[in-house]
GROMACS .gro file of C-alpha atoms in nm:
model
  198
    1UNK     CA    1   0.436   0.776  -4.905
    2UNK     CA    2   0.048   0.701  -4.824
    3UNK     CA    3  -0.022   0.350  -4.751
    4UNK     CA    4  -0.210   0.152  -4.998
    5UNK     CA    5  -0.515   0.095  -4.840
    6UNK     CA    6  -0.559  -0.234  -5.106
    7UNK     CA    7  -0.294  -0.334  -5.001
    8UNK     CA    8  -0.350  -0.356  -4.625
    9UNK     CA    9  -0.703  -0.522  -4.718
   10UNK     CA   10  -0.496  -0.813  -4.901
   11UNK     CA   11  -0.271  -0.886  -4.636
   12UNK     CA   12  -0.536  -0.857  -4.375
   13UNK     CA   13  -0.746  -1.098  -4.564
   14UNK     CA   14  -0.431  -1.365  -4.630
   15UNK     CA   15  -0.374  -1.328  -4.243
   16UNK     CA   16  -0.720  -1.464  -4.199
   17UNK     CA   17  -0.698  -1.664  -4.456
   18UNK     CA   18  -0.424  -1.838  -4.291
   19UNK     CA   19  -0.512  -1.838  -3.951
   20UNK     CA   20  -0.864  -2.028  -4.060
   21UNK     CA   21  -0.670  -2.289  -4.232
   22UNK     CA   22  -0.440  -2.365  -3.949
   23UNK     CA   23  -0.750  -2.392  -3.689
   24UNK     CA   24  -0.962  -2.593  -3.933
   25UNK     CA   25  -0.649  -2.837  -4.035
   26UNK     CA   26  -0.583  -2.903  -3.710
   27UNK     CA   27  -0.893  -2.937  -3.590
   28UNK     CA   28  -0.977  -3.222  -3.851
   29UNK     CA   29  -0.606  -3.398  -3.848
   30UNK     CA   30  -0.437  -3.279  -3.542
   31UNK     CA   31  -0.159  -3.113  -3.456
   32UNK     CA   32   0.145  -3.321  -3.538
   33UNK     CA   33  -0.014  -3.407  -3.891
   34UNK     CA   34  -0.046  -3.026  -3.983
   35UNK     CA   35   0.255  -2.920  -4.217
   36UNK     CA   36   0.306  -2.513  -4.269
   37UNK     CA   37   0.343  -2.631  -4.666
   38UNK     CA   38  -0.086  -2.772  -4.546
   39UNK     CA   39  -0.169  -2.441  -4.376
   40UNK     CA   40   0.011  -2.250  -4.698
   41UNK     CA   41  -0.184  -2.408  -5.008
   42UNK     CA   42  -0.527  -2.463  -4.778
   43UNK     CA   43  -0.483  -2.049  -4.753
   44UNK     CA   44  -0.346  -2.008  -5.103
   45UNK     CA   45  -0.046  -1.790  -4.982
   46UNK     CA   46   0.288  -1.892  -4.996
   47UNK     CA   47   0.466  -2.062  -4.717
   48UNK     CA   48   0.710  -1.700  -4.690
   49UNK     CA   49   0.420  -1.515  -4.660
   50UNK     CA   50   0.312  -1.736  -4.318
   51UNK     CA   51   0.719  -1.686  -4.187
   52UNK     CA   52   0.675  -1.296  -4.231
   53UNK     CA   53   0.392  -1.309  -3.942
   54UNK     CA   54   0.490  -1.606  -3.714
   55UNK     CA   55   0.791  -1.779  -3.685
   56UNK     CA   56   0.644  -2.169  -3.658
   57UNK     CA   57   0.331  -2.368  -3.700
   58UNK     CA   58   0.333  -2.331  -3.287
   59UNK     CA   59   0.255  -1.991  -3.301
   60UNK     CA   60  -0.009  -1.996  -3.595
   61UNK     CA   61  -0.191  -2.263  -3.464
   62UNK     CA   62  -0.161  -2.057  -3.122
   63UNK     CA   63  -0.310  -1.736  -3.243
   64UNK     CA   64  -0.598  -1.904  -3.446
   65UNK     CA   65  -0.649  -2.094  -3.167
   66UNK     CA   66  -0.693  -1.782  -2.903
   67UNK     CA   67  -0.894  -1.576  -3.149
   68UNK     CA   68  -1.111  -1.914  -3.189
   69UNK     CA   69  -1.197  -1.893  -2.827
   70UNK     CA   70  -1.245  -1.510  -2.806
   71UNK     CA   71  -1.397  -1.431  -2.450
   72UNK     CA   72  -1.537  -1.786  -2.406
   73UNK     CA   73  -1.412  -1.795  -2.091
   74UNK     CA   74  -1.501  -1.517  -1.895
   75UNK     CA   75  -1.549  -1.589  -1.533
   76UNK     CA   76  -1.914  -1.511  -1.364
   77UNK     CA   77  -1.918  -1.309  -1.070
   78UNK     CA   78  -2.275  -1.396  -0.966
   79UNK     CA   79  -2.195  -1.323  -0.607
   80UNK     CA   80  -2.201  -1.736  -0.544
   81UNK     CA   81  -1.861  -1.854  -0.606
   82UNK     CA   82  -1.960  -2.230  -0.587
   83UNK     CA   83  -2.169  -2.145  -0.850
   84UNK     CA   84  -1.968  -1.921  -1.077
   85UNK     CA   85  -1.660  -2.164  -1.027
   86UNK     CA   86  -1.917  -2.452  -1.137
   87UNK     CA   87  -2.022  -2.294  -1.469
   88UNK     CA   88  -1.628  -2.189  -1.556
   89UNK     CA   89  -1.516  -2.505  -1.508
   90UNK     CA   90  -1.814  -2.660  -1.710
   91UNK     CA   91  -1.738  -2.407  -2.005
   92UNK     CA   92  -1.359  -2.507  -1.990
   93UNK     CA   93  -1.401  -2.881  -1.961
   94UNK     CA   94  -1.646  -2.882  -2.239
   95UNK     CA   95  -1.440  -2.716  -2.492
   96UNK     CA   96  -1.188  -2.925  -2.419
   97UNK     CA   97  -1.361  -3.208  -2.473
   98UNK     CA   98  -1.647  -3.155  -2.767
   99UNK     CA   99  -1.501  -2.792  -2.860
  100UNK     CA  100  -1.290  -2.762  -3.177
  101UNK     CA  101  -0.994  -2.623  -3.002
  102UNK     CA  102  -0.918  -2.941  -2.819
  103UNK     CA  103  -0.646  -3.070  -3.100
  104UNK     CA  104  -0.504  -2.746  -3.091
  105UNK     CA  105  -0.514  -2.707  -2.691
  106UNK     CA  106  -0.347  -2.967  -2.635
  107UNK     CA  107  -0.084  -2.978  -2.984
  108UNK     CA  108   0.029  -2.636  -2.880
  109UNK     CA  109   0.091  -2.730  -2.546
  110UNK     CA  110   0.312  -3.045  -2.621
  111UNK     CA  111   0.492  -2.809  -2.906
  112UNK     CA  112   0.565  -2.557  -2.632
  113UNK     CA  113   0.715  -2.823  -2.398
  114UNK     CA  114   1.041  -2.778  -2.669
  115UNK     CA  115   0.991  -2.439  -2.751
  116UNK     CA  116   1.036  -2.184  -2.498
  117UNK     CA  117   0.910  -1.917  -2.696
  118UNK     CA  118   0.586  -2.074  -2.753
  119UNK     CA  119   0.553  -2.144  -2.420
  120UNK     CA  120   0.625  -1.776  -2.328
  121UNK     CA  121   0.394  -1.689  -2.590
  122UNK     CA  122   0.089  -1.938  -2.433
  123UNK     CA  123   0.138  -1.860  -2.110
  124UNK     CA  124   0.082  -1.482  -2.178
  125UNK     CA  125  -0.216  -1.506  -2.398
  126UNK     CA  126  -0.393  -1.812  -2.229
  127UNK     CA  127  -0.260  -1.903  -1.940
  128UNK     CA  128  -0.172  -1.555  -1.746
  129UNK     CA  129  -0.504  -1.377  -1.859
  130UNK     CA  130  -0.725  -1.647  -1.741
  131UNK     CA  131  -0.568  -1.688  -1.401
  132UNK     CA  132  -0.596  -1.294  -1.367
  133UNK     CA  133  -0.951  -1.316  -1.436
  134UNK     CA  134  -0.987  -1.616  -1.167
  135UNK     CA  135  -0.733  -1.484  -0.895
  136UNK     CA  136  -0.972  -1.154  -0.870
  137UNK     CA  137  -1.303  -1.373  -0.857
  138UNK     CA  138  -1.148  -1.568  -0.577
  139UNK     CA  139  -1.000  -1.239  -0.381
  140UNK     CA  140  -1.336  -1.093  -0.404
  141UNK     CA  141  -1.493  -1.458  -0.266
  142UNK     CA  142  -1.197  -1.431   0.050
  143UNK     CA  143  -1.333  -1.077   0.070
  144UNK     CA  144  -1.675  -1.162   0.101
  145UNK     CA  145  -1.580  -1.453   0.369
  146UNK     CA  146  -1.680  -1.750   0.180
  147UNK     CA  147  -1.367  -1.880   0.066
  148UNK     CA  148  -0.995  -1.887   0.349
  149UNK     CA  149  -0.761  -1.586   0.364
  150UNK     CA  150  -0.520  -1.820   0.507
  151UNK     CA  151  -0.405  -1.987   0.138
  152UNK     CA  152  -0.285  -1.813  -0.158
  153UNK     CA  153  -0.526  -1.790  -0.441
  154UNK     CA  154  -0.290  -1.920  -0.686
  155UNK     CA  155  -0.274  -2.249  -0.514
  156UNK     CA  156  -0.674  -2.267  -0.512
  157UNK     CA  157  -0.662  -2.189  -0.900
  158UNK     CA  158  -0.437  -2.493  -0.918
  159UNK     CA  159  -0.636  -2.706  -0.691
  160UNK     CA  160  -0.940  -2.636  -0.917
  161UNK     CA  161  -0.790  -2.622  -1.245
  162UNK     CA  162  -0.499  -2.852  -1.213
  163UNK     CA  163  -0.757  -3.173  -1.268
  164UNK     CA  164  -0.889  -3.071  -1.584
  165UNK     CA  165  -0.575  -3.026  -1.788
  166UNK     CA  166  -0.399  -3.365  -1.608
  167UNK     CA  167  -0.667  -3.545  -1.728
  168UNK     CA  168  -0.728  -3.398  -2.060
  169UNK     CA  169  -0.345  -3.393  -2.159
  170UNK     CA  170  -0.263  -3.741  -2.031
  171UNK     CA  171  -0.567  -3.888  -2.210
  172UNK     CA  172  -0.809  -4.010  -1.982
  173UNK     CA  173  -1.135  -3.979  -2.171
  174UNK     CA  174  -1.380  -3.697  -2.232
  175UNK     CA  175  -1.614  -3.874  -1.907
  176UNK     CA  176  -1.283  -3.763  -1.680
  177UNK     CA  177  -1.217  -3.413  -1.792
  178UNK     CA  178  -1.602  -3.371  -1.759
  179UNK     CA  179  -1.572  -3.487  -1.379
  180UNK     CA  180  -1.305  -3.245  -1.267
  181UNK     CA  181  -1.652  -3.047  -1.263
  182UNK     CA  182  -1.729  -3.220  -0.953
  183UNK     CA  183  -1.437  -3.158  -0.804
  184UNK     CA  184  -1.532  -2.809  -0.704
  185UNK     CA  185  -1.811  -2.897  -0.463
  186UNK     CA  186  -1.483  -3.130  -0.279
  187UNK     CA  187  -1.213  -2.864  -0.336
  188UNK     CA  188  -1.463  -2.548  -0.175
  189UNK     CA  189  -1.482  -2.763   0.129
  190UNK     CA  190  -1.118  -2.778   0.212
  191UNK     CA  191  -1.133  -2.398   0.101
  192UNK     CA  192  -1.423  -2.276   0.314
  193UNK     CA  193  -1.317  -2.069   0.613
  194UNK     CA  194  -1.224  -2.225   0.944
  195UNK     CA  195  -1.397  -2.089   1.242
  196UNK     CA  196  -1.161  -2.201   1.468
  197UNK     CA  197  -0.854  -2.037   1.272
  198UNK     CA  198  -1.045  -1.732   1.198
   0.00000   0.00000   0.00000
């Protein structure tokens, strides 16, 4: 039997339908005051029709959240990598702060401390994609001499990034995430290479 193309249009459009009304609820009230029943009338679909493409709020608010940031944060590979780690960091640090995925950022995260799946789920469509895109700016920066080939870049991504969510996810104010940015300048000196161990 053909497909009926109407059909696909309808659920196509109550899958956006949805996902807007997750990222714009909980970007108004927050995470833990977003109900599925919320999400389900704000998208006028019924709440089965939400359980038929994601299994918890978790995992709506996750996807609407990742298509909300899109490519948003691509790193620069201006040939400077003071400079290209400078404006990444900026672009992260200010979404999470003034951007409207902040609630979500950080309500998915504290969801997926007690759900495993979710966790699994964030890790590989945030978390693992962005620290690809990092790890091969900073092999490129060993590889051009102007960072050490003596550390792993996976601990420099966490000596860089590690700042920004502590702060953001234990509260500290939108003034603190927005200084992790000058953390880089301190970090690149610890990472710069050592003549004397080259």
């Amino acid at each position: 039997m053909t497909p009926d193309p109407n059909s696909e249009r309808r659920s196509e459009r109550a899958r956006r339908a949805i996902l807007d009304a997750a990222f714009d609820l909980v970007s108004r009230k927050g995470f833990a005051k977003v109900t599925i029943e919320a999400i389900a009338a704000q998208a006028g679909v019924g709440k089965p029709t939400i359980y038929r493409w994601w299994r918890s709020k978790g995992a709506v608010v996750l996807e609407a959240m990742n298509e909300e940031m899109g490519d948003d944060f691509t790193f620069p590979n201006t040939g400077d990598i003071a400079a290209d780690l400078s404006a990444q960091i900026t672009a992260v640090t200010e979404r999470l702060v003034t951007g409207r995925i902040s609630k979500a950022f950080r309500g998915v995260m504290g969801e997926a401390q007690n759900d495993p799946e979710l966790m699994k789920a964030f890790r590989a469509t945030v978390l693992e994609p962005s620290m690809a895109e990092c790890r091969a700016r900073l092999e490129s920066a060993v590889a051009a001499g102007q960072l050490r080939s003596d550390l792993p870049t996976d601990v420099m991504i966490d000596l860089f990034y590690a700042p920004i969510h502590y702060r953001h996810f234990l509260g500290f104010g939108d003034d603190a995430v927005r200084s992790s940015v000058d953390l880089v300048q301190e970090v690149l000196l610890g990472l710069r290479p050592r003549p004397d161990a080259e």
